[in-house]
mmCIF file of C-alpha atoms in Angstrom:
data_model
loop_
_atom_site.group_PDB
_atom_site.id
_atom_site.type_symbol
_atom_site.label_atom_id
_atom_site.label_comp_id
_atom_site.label_asym_id
_atom_site.label_seq_id
_atom_site.Cartn_x
_atom_site.Cartn_y
_atom_site.Cartn_z
ATOM 1 C CA MET A 1 184.996 208.955 -187.708
ATOM 2 C CA VAL A 2 181.522 207.763 -188.725
ATOM 3 C CA ILE A 3 178.903 208.572 -186.072
ATOM 4 C CA PRO A 4 175.777 206.369 -185.789
ATOM 5 C CA LEU A 5 172.608 208.260 -186.650
ATOM 6 C CA PRO A 6 169.206 208.001 -184.991
ATOM 7 C CA HIS A 7 166.183 206.541 -186.769
ATOM 8 C CA ARG A 8 164.864 208.829 -189.490
ATOM 9 C CA ASN A 9 161.831 208.913 -191.739
ATOM 10 C CA SER A 10 161.335 206.626 -194.741
ATOM 11 C CA ARG A 11 163.223 207.008 -198.016
ATOM 12 C CA THR A 12 160.399 209.018 -199.582
ATOM 13 C CA GLU A 13 160.385 211.545 -196.736
ATOM 14 C CA ARG A 14 164.096 212.180 -196.337
ATOM 15 C CA SER A 15 166.170 214.936 -197.926
ATOM 16 C CA THR A 16 169.358 212.868 -197.543
ATOM 17 C CA VAL A 17 170.807 209.738 -199.112
ATOM 18 C CA ASP A 18 171.472 207.344 -196.261
ATOM 19 C CA ILE A 19 173.850 204.408 -196.732
ATOM 20 C CA ALA A 20 174.567 201.472 -194.444
ATOM 21 C CA LEU A 21 178.358 201.184 -194.207
ATOM 22 C CA VAL A 22 178.930 197.507 -193.384
ATOM 23 C CA VAL A 23 182.529 197.008 -192.249
ATOM 24 C CA PRO A 24 184.153 194.751 -189.628
ATOM 25 C CA LEU A 25 184.409 196.417 -186.233
ATOM 26 C CA SER A 26 185.005 193.164 -184.350
ATOM 27 C CA GLY A 27 186.251 189.642 -184.976
ATOM 28 C CA PRO A 28 189.300 188.460 -186.992
ATOM 29 C CA ALA A 29 188.764 191.150 -189.638
ATOM 30 C CA GLY A 30 188.129 193.875 -187.060
ATOM 31 C CA MET A 31 191.588 195.383 -187.575
ATOM 32 C CA PHE A 32 190.409 196.568 -190.999
ATOM 33 C CA GLY A 33 187.460 198.525 -189.579
ATOM 34 C CA PRO A 34 189.252 201.780 -188.665
ATOM 35 C CA SER A 35 190.793 202.258 -192.120
ATOM 36 C CA CYS A 36 187.471 201.345 -193.765
ATOM 37 C CA GLU A 37 185.624 203.946 -191.688
ATOM 38 C CA ALA A 38 188.274 206.601 -192.282
ATOM 39 C CA CYS A 39 188.273 206.106 -196.061
ATOM 40 C CA ALA A 40 184.476 206.055 -196.145
ATOM 41 C CA THR A 41 184.373 209.307 -194.168
ATOM 42 C CA LEU A 42 186.719 210.897 -196.697
ATOM 43 C CA ALA A 43 184.589 209.636 -199.593
ATOM 44 C CA VAL A 44 181.405 211.121 -198.131
ATOM 45 C CA ALA A 45 183.147 214.447 -197.560
ATOM 46 C CA ASP A 46 184.254 214.486 -201.203
ATOM 47 C CA ILE A 47 180.844 213.440 -202.516
ATOM 48 C CA ASN A 48 179.021 216.042 -200.431
ATOM 49 C CA ALA A 49 181.504 218.749 -201.431
ATOM 50 C CA ALA A 50 180.617 217.979 -205.061
ATOM 51 C CA GLY A 51 176.877 218.334 -204.398
ATOM 52 C CA GLY A 52 175.974 215.014 -202.829
ATOM 53 C CA ILE A 53 173.995 212.310 -204.611
ATOM 54 C CA LEU A 54 171.040 213.586 -206.630
ATOM 55 C CA GLU A 55 171.531 216.953 -204.920
ATOM 56 C CA ARG A 56 171.059 215.305 -201.526
ATOM 57 C CA GLU A 57 173.579 215.122 -198.690
ATOM 58 C CA VAL A 58 175.016 211.655 -198.052
ATOM 59 C CA ARG A 59 175.051 210.162 -194.560
ATOM 60 C CA LEU A 60 176.553 206.889 -193.343
ATOM 61 C CA HIS A 61 175.123 204.410 -190.841
ATOM 62 C CA PRO A 62 177.904 202.104 -189.602
ATOM 63 C CA VAL A 63 177.062 198.433 -189.170
ATOM 64 C CA ASP A 64 179.459 195.897 -187.655
ATOM 65 C CA ALA A 65 180.073 193.176 -190.227
ATOM 66 C CA GLY A 66 181.734 191.140 -187.472
ATOM 67 C CA ALA A 67 178.426 190.649 -185.657
ATOM 68 C CA PRO A 68 176.844 187.161 -185.622
ATOM 69 C CA LEU A 69 175.446 186.520 -189.073
ATOM 70 C CA PRO A 70 171.765 186.181 -188.071
ATOM 71 C CA GLU A 71 171.993 189.509 -186.225
ATOM 72 C CA LEU A 72 173.664 191.158 -189.202
ATOM 73 C CA ALA A 73 171.003 189.893 -191.597
ATOM 74 C CA ALA A 74 168.188 191.019 -189.313
ATOM 75 C CA ARG A 75 169.678 194.481 -188.879
ATOM 76 C CA ILE A 76 170.079 195.046 -192.625
ATOM 77 C CA ASP A 77 166.544 193.751 -193.215
ATOM 78 C CA ARG A 78 165.166 196.240 -190.670
ATOM 79 C CA MET A 79 167.154 199.173 -192.040
ATOM 80 C CA VAL A 80 166.021 198.481 -195.606
ATOM 81 C CA GLY A 81 162.474 197.472 -194.724
ATOM 82 C CA GLN A 82 161.896 200.568 -192.580
ATOM 83 C CA GLY A 83 163.287 202.831 -195.283
ATOM 84 C CA ARG A 84 166.157 204.003 -193.116
ATOM 85 C CA VAL A 85 168.791 203.467 -195.817
ATOM 86 C CA ASP A 86 168.906 203.894 -199.584
ATOM 87 C CA GLY A 87 171.641 201.338 -200.090
ATOM 88 C CA VAL A 88 174.469 199.290 -198.622
ATOM 89 C CA VAL A 89 178.220 199.717 -199.172
ATOM 90 C CA GLY A 90 181.055 197.937 -197.461
ATOM 91 C CA TRP A 91 184.069 195.708 -197.130
ATOM 92 C CA HIS A 92 183.232 192.475 -195.326
ATOM 93 C CA LEU A 93 183.737 188.737 -195.575
ATOM 94 C CA SER A 94 181.867 186.618 -198.091
ATOM 95 C CA ASN A 95 179.877 184.871 -195.368
ATOM 96 C CA ALA A 96 178.499 188.301 -194.433
ATOM 97 C CA ARG A 97 177.718 189.048 -198.077
ATOM 98 C CA LYS A 98 175.800 185.782 -198.308
ATOM 99 C CA VAL A 99 173.386 186.896 -195.568
ATOM 100 C CA ILE A 100 173.128 190.521 -196.740
ATOM 101 C CA THR A 101 172.176 189.870 -200.365
ATOM 102 C CA PRO A 102 168.790 188.290 -199.520
ATOM 103 C CA GLN A 103 167.934 191.470 -197.592
ATOM 104 C CA THR A 104 168.927 193.885 -200.388
ATOM 105 C CA ALA A 105 168.169 191.946 -203.591
ATOM 106 C CA GLY A 106 165.519 193.750 -205.617
ATOM 107 C CA ARG A 107 165.200 196.431 -202.920
ATOM 108 C CA VAL A 108 168.238 198.748 -202.740
ATOM 109 C CA PRO A 109 171.671 199.005 -204.397
ATOM 110 C CA TYR A 110 174.453 197.082 -202.655
ATOM 111 C CA VAL A 111 178.111 197.832 -203.467
ATOM 112 C CA TYR A 112 180.460 195.124 -202.224
ATOM 113 C CA THR A 113 184.009 196.460 -202.149
ATOM 114 C CA THR A 114 185.968 193.283 -201.317
ATOM 115 C CA PHE A 115 188.060 191.150 -203.641
ATOM 116 C CA TYR A 116 186.209 187.854 -203.515
ATOM 117 C CA GLU A 117 185.827 184.366 -204.976
ATOM 118 C CA GLY A 118 183.596 185.459 -207.876
ATOM 119 C CA GLY A 119 180.146 184.363 -208.993
ATOM 120 C CA GLU A 120 177.961 186.922 -207.185
ATOM 121 C CA ASP A 121 174.879 187.721 -209.312
ATOM 122 C CA SER A 122 172.207 188.881 -206.856
ATOM 123 C CA ASP A 123 169.861 191.609 -208.071
ATOM 124 C CA GLY A 124 171.294 195.077 -207.469
ATOM 125 C CA VAL A 125 174.769 194.027 -206.292
ATOM 126 C CA TYR A 126 177.866 195.732 -207.763
ATOM 127 C CA MET A 127 181.443 194.682 -207.000
ATOM 128 C CA VAL A 128 184.528 196.887 -206.709
ATOM 129 C CA GLY A 129 186.877 194.087 -205.731
ATOM 130 C CA GLU A 130 189.024 191.828 -207.842
ATOM 131 C CA THR A 131 188.140 188.201 -208.614
ATOM 132 C CA PRO A 132 190.713 185.370 -208.860
ATOM 133 C CA ASP A 133 191.029 185.563 -212.648
ATOM 134 C CA HIS A 134 192.118 189.223 -212.373
ATOM 135 C CA GLN A 135 194.139 189.006 -209.146
ATOM 136 C CA LEU A 136 195.252 185.563 -207.996
ATOM 137 C CA PHE A 137 195.848 183.786 -211.288
ATOM 138 C CA PRO A 138 197.921 186.554 -212.936
ATOM 139 C CA ALA A 139 199.999 186.779 -209.740
ATOM 140 C CA MET A 140 200.676 183.039 -209.846
ATOM 141 C CA ARG A 141 201.649 183.279 -213.526
ATOM 142 C CA TRP A 142 204.066 186.144 -212.790
ATOM 143 C CA LEU A 143 205.688 184.302 -209.886
ATOM 144 C CA ARG A 144 206.090 181.219 -212.100
ATOM 145 C CA ALA A 145 207.715 183.232 -214.888
ATOM 146 C CA GLU A 146 209.906 185.470 -212.729
ATOM 147 C CA GLN A 147 210.740 183.301 -209.709
ATOM 148 C CA GLY A 148 210.077 179.767 -210.927
ATOM 149 C CA ILE A 149 207.368 179.085 -208.330
ATOM 150 C CA ARG A 150 205.423 176.086 -209.606
ATOM 151 C CA GLN A 151 204.182 174.108 -206.584
ATOM 152 C CA TRP A 152 201.876 175.604 -203.972
ATOM 153 C CA CYS A 153 200.184 174.771 -200.677
ATOM 154 C CA VAL A 154 196.886 176.428 -199.757
ATOM 155 C CA ILE A 155 196.335 177.579 -196.160
ATOM 156 C CA GLY A 156 193.011 179.263 -195.472
ATOM 157 C CA ASN A 157 190.325 180.074 -192.976
ATOM 158 C CA ASP A 158 187.417 177.669 -193.100
ATOM 159 C CA TYR A 159 184.612 179.624 -194.769
ATOM 160 C CA VAL A 160 183.279 180.595 -198.186
ATOM 161 C CA TRP A 161 186.025 182.789 -199.665
ATOM 162 C CA PRO A 162 189.046 180.534 -198.956
ATOM 163 C CA ARG A 163 187.240 177.332 -199.926
ATOM 164 C CA GLU A 164 185.794 178.720 -203.157
ATOM 165 C CA THR A 165 189.003 180.534 -204.111
ATOM 166 C CA ALA A 166 190.978 177.326 -203.556
ATOM 167 C CA ARG A 167 188.517 175.455 -205.764
ATOM 168 C CA ALA A 168 188.979 178.059 -208.491
ATOM 169 C CA ALA A 169 192.759 177.835 -208.067
ATOM 170 C CA ARG A 170 192.677 174.056 -208.524
ATOM 171 C CA GLU A 171 190.715 174.480 -211.748
ATOM 172 C CA PHE A 172 193.188 177.130 -212.903
ATOM 173 C CA VAL A 173 196.340 175.079 -212.267
ATOM 174 C CA ASP A 174 194.857 172.174 -214.227
ATOM 175 C CA THR A 175 195.340 174.314 -217.357
ATOM 176 C CA THR A 176 198.994 175.143 -216.534
ATOM 177 C CA ASP A 177 202.210 173.469 -215.380
ATOM 178 C CA LEU A 178 201.487 174.675 -211.833
ATOM 179 C CA ASP A 179 200.394 172.328 -209.062
ATOM 180 C CA ILE A 180 198.665 172.533 -205.686
ATOM 181 C CA VAL A 181 200.282 169.910 -203.469
ATOM 182 C CA GLY A 182 198.344 170.383 -200.226
ATOM 183 C CA GLU A 183 195.524 172.250 -198.469
ATOM 184 C CA ALA A 184 194.723 172.997 -194.840
ATOM 185 C CA TYR A 185 191.997 175.129 -193.243
ATOM 186 C CA VAL A 186 191.776 176.788 -189.836
ATOM 187 C CA PRO A 187 188.560 178.081 -188.199
ATOM 188 C CA LEU A 188 188.074 181.851 -188.153
ATOM 189 C CA GLY A 189 189.786 183.069 -185.015
ATOM 190 C CA GLY A 190 191.763 179.838 -184.664
ATOM 191 C CA ARG A 191 195.390 179.828 -183.563
ATOM 192 C CA ASP A 192 196.365 176.168 -183.864
ATOM 193 C CA PHE A 193 198.504 176.147 -187.000
ATOM 194 C CA ARG A 194 200.452 172.960 -186.247
ATOM 195 C CA HIS A 195 198.809 170.877 -188.975
ATOM 196 C CA ALA A 196 199.262 173.652 -191.551
ATOM 197 C CA ILE A 197 202.931 174.142 -190.662
ATOM 198 C CA ASP A 198 203.620 170.401 -190.752
ATOM 199 C CA LEU A 199 201.859 170.100 -194.109
ATOM 200 C CA ILE A 200 203.977 172.865 -195.616
ATOM 201 C CA ARG A 201 207.200 171.527 -194.141
ATOM 202 C CA ARG A 202 206.604 167.999 -195.485
ATOM 203 C CA SER A 203 205.414 169.143 -198.903
ATOM 204 C CA SER A 204 207.312 169.990 -202.076
ATOM 205 C CA ALA A 205 205.636 173.432 -202.152
ATOM 206 C CA GLN A 206 207.786 176.370 -203.186
ATOM 207 C CA GLY A 207 205.050 178.802 -202.268
ATOM 208 C CA VAL A 208 202.069 179.118 -199.947
ATOM 209 C CA LEU A 209 198.744 180.643 -200.960
ATOM 210 C CA ILE A 210 197.312 182.279 -197.843
ATOM 211 C CA PHE A 211 193.555 182.832 -197.803
ATOM 212 C CA MET A 212 193.307 184.028 -194.207
ATOM 213 C CA VAL A 213 191.672 187.018 -192.539
ATOM 214 C CA GLY A 214 193.265 189.945 -190.704
ATOM 215 C CA ALA A 215 194.475 188.957 -187.262
ATOM 216 C CA ASP A 216 194.480 185.277 -188.255
ATOM 217 C CA CYS A 217 196.774 186.030 -191.184
ATOM 218 C CA ALA A 218 199.139 188.056 -188.989
ATOM 219 C CA ALA A 219 199.309 185.250 -186.414
ATOM 220 C CA PHE A 220 199.984 182.635 -189.093
ATOM 221 C CA ASN A 221 202.760 184.745 -190.613
ATOM 222 C CA ARG A 222 204.484 184.962 -187.237
ATOM 223 C CA VAL A 223 204.323 181.186 -186.775
ATOM 224 C CA PHE A 224 205.447 180.593 -190.384
ATOM 225 C CA ALA A 225 208.534 182.769 -189.873
ATOM 226 C CA ARG A 226 209.378 181.291 -186.457
ATOM 227 C CA ALA A 227 209.293 177.832 -188.050
ATOM 228 C CA GLY A 228 211.927 179.008 -190.551
ATOM 229 C CA LEU A 229 209.669 178.320 -193.532
ATOM 230 C CA ASP A 230 210.310 181.798 -194.943
ATOM 231 C CA GLU A 231 213.900 180.786 -195.672
ATOM 232 C CA SER A 232 212.908 178.578 -198.611
ATOM 233 C CA ARG A 233 209.282 179.374 -199.503
ATOM 234 C CA ILE A 234 207.442 182.495 -200.604
ATOM 235 C CA ARG A 235 203.891 183.449 -199.636
ATOM 236 C CA LEU A 236 201.118 184.969 -201.727
ATOM 237 C CA SER A 237 198.435 186.363 -199.428
ATOM 238 C CA MET A 238 195.224 187.802 -200.871
ATOM 239 C CA MET A 239 193.589 189.499 -197.863
ATOM 240 C CA ILE A 240 196.372 191.612 -196.476
ATOM 241 C CA GLY A 241 197.227 195.266 -196.001
ATOM 242 C CA GLU A 242 199.835 197.225 -194.149
ATOM 243 C CA ASP A 243 197.893 196.810 -190.893
ATOM 244 C CA VAL A 244 198.413 193.041 -191.135
ATOM 245 C CA LEU A 245 202.139 193.646 -191.681
ATOM 246 C CA TYR A 246 202.220 195.795 -188.533
ATOM 247 C CA ALA A 247 200.358 193.158 -186.545
ATOM 248 C CA GLY A 248 202.676 190.399 -187.716
ATOM 249 C CA GLY A 249 205.872 192.382 -187.279
ATOM 250 C CA ALA A 250 208.739 193.013 -189.689
ATOM 251 C CA ASP A 251 210.331 189.637 -188.935
ATOM 252 C CA SER A 252 207.295 187.844 -190.394
ATOM 253 C CA THR A 253 207.260 189.510 -193.830
ATOM 254 C CA ARG A 254 210.198 188.001 -195.737
ATOM 255 C CA GLY A 255 209.007 186.596 -199.070
ATOM 256 C CA LEU A 256 205.425 187.799 -198.540
ATOM 257 C CA HIS A 257 203.481 189.014 -201.606
ATOM 258 C CA THR A 258 199.992 190.227 -202.439
ATOM 259 C CA ALA A 259 198.029 191.557 -205.418
ATOM 260 C CA SER A 260 195.564 194.445 -205.467
ATOM 261 C CA GLY A 261 194.202 197.335 -207.470
ATOM 262 C CA TYR A 262 195.564 199.834 -204.929
ATOM 263 C CA PHE A 263 198.761 200.314 -202.956
ATOM 264 C CA GLU A 264 199.691 203.453 -201.077
ATOM 265 C CA SER A 265 203.237 203.078 -202.438
ATOM 266 C CA LEU A 266 202.082 203.053 -206.074
ATOM 267 C CA ILE A 267 203.212 206.315 -207.659
ATOM 268 C CA SER A 268 200.356 207.982 -209.533
ATOM 269 C CA PRO A 269 198.894 211.494 -209.274
ATOM 270 C CA ALA A 270 195.490 210.232 -208.132
ATOM 271 C CA GLY A 271 196.912 207.823 -205.592
ATOM 272 C CA MET A 272 199.393 210.295 -204.156
ATOM 273 C CA ASP A 273 196.717 212.976 -203.859
ATOM 274 C CA PHE A 274 194.451 210.539 -202.027
ATOM 275 C CA GLY A 275 197.223 209.568 -199.604
ATOM 276 C CA ALA A 276 198.054 213.213 -198.910
ATOM 277 C CA ARG A 277 194.414 214.114 -198.217
ATOM 278 C CA TYR A 278 194.040 211.071 -195.957
ATOM 279 C CA LEU A 279 197.049 212.197 -193.920
ATOM 280 C CA ARG A 280 195.808 215.806 -193.725
ATOM 281 C CA GLU A 281 192.369 214.712 -192.595
ATOM 282 C CA PHE A 282 193.298 212.079 -190.008
ATOM 283 C CA GLY A 283 196.865 212.969 -189.017
ATOM 284 C CA PRO A 284 200.012 210.903 -188.461
ATOM 285 C CA ILE A 285 198.318 208.463 -186.078
ATOM 286 C CA ALA A 286 195.544 207.637 -188.552
ATOM 287 C CA PRO A 287 194.645 203.989 -189.226
ATOM 288 C CA ALA A 288 197.045 202.437 -191.730
ATOM 289 C CA LEU A 289 196.007 203.348 -195.254
ATOM 290 C CA ASN A 290 195.702 200.131 -197.245
ATOM 291 C CA ASN A 291 193.888 198.489 -200.142
ATOM 292 C CA ILE A 292 191.076 197.239 -197.899
ATOM 293 C CA GLY A 293 190.170 200.622 -196.426
ATOM 294 C CA GLU A 294 190.649 202.368 -199.771
ATOM 295 C CA SER A 295 188.152 199.985 -201.368
ATOM 296 C CA CYS A 296 185.422 201.586 -199.230
ATOM 297 C CA TYR A 297 186.291 204.960 -200.751
ATOM 298 C CA GLU A 298 185.978 203.346 -204.180
ATOM 299 C CA GLY A 299 182.697 201.708 -203.229
ATOM 300 C CA LEU A 300 181.074 204.965 -202.219
ATOM 301 C CA LEU A 301 182.314 206.668 -205.386
ATOM 302 C CA LEU A 302 180.832 203.798 -207.379
ATOM 303 C CA PHE A 303 177.508 204.054 -205.522
ATOM 304 C CA ALA A 304 177.379 207.793 -206.207
ATOM 305 C CA SER A 305 178.329 207.324 -209.870
ATOM 306 C CA LEU A 306 175.678 204.643 -210.413
ATOM 307 C CA ALA A 307 172.954 206.829 -208.890
ATOM 308 C CA GLU A 308 174.087 210.003 -210.651
ATOM 309 C CA GLY A 309 174.377 208.212 -213.987
ATOM 310 C CA ALA A 310 170.839 206.883 -213.679
ATOM 311 C CA ARG A 311 169.574 210.069 -211.990
ATOM 312 C CA SER A 312 167.822 207.682 -209.648
ATOM 313 C CA LEU A 313 168.298 205.213 -206.802
ATOM 314 C CA ASP A 314 165.888 202.802 -208.480
ATOM 315 C CA LEU A 315 167.553 199.465 -209.209
ATOM 316 C CA ARG A 316 166.107 199.116 -212.693
ATOM 317 C CA ALA A 317 167.208 202.610 -213.702
ATOM 318 C CA ILE A 318 170.702 201.932 -212.347
ATOM 319 C CA GLU A 319 170.874 198.586 -214.141
ATOM 320 C CA ARG A 320 169.906 200.138 -217.484
ATOM 321 C CA ASN A 321 172.635 202.760 -217.230
ATOM 322 C CA ALA A 322 175.402 200.859 -215.405
ATOM 323 C CA GLY A 323 177.366 200.012 -218.561
ATOM 324 C CA ARG A 324 177.929 203.728 -219.205
ATOM 325 C CA VAL A 325 179.252 204.480 -215.709
ATOM 326 C CA SER A 326 182.864 205.384 -214.976
ATOM 327 C CA TYR A 327 184.614 207.561 -212.428
ATOM 328 C CA ASP A 328 188.107 208.736 -211.520
ATOM 329 C CA GLY A 329 189.441 207.771 -208.110
ATOM 330 C CA PRO A 330 192.667 206.779 -206.347
ATOM 331 C CA ARG A 331 192.950 203.741 -208.654
ATOM 332 C CA GLY A 332 192.607 205.896 -211.769
ATOM 333 C CA GLU A 333 189.708 205.516 -214.168
ATOM 334 C CA VAL A 334 187.294 202.794 -213.100
ATOM 335 C CA ARG A 335 184.576 201.488 -215.413
ATOM 336 C CA VAL A 336 181.612 199.217 -214.795
ATOM 337 C CA ARG A 337 181.382 196.009 -216.816
ATOM 338 C CA GLY A 338 178.266 194.066 -215.925
ATOM 339 C CA ALA A 339 178.200 194.043 -212.132
ATOM 340 C CA HIS A 340 181.981 194.379 -211.718
ATOM 341 C CA THR A 341 184.485 197.178 -212.191
ATOM 342 C CA THR A 342 187.580 197.086 -214.357
ATOM 343 C CA GLN A 343 190.882 198.404 -213.073
ATOM 344 C CA PRO A 344 194.616 197.625 -213.214
ATOM 345 C CA VAL A 345 195.895 195.079 -210.692
ATOM 346 C CA TYR A 346 199.431 195.101 -209.274
ATOM 347 C CA LEU A 347 201.677 192.565 -207.583
ATOM 348 C CA ALA A 348 203.620 193.796 -204.566
ATOM 349 C CA GLY A 349 206.164 192.342 -202.180
ATOM 350 C CA ALA A 350 206.484 193.172 -198.501
ATOM 351 C CA ASP A 351 209.478 195.309 -197.618
ATOM 352 C CA ALA A 352 209.471 195.101 -193.820
ATOM 353 C CA LEU A 353 206.248 196.969 -192.917
ATOM 354 C CA GLU A 354 205.169 198.287 -196.309
ATOM 355 C CA PHE A 355 204.447 196.925 -199.774
ATOM 356 C CA SER A 356 206.580 197.715 -202.824
ATOM 357 C CA VAL A 357 204.933 197.275 -206.220
ATOM 358 C CA LEU A 358 206.773 194.775 -208.414
ATOM 359 C CA ALA A 359 204.620 194.634 -211.550
ATOM 360 C CA GLU A 360 201.308 195.447 -213.173
ATOM 361 C CA LEU A 361 199.505 192.184 -213.860
ATOM 362 C CA ASN A 362 197.656 191.280 -217.020
ATOM 363 C CA SER A 363 194.588 189.127 -216.588
#
């Protein structure tokens, strides 16, 4: 996996491109860390095999995004300020992004690989992940058209992404015949779901929008199924991969859906090649390959493409050229539009412990 590196000389003195890989290694999202690190390791191997970035070898410095936020901010500030890294890439929660951007803005490129609530416009930040108008809203439209799901409850963790995504969802349903009939929030790491379960049971909701993280999501799914709520209601969960299915168990997955730009089960030459190389590299006991880990591969490819396109790591040079950047990866051709990427998004349903793609969504 990724091995921490000792302190090196400043950016102007190094012959390498050094990147802080900020992924959760602890906390509720910690289960995603191993797949993030594995996919990032594969990306660096591919980038270096192709000549590196600007003819320089790429090296990763892992940073635990699950650390207390003040510590995380201070660490990124030191790494950037001391010239130890040329940029930041990673999958992490929006509350982590909120403390990282002040440390990178105007200083080094920062590629945020997570689907998120939208609205990020800090200087030098580029987003791989989907926003609600390309992921959540098309999924809700499809489930309305195909399964008649009109009324929803929102159950989320109590932090930026669930709150802001729920706000966006309320604004969206106001323009449709859909309705949100209840909301409940649980602290990160919390396990008392009684209020949420009672709210769902008493409501007219046909579906539940789950904006919960990793281990919290798996625990909620187990409680949801034990309460028998999966017999009459579907779930649409936005932050979920196969590792969450494993953690929750097959009995907790009936009627569970998600939407993403990548699924291991999606049949495409690029995706199948990526899955095969992942298996060859890390073996049959590798961390579960999922959309969250794969996004780190995408993020490093995007970082390399931005720098190569500009022939520079300078933010202004990258910004001037970003609109001409594209690359081919496991998701197919990805292009940069503003600070975001464009890519197909798919809806999938859980089939025991894996996801089966049901449809390509149109935003």
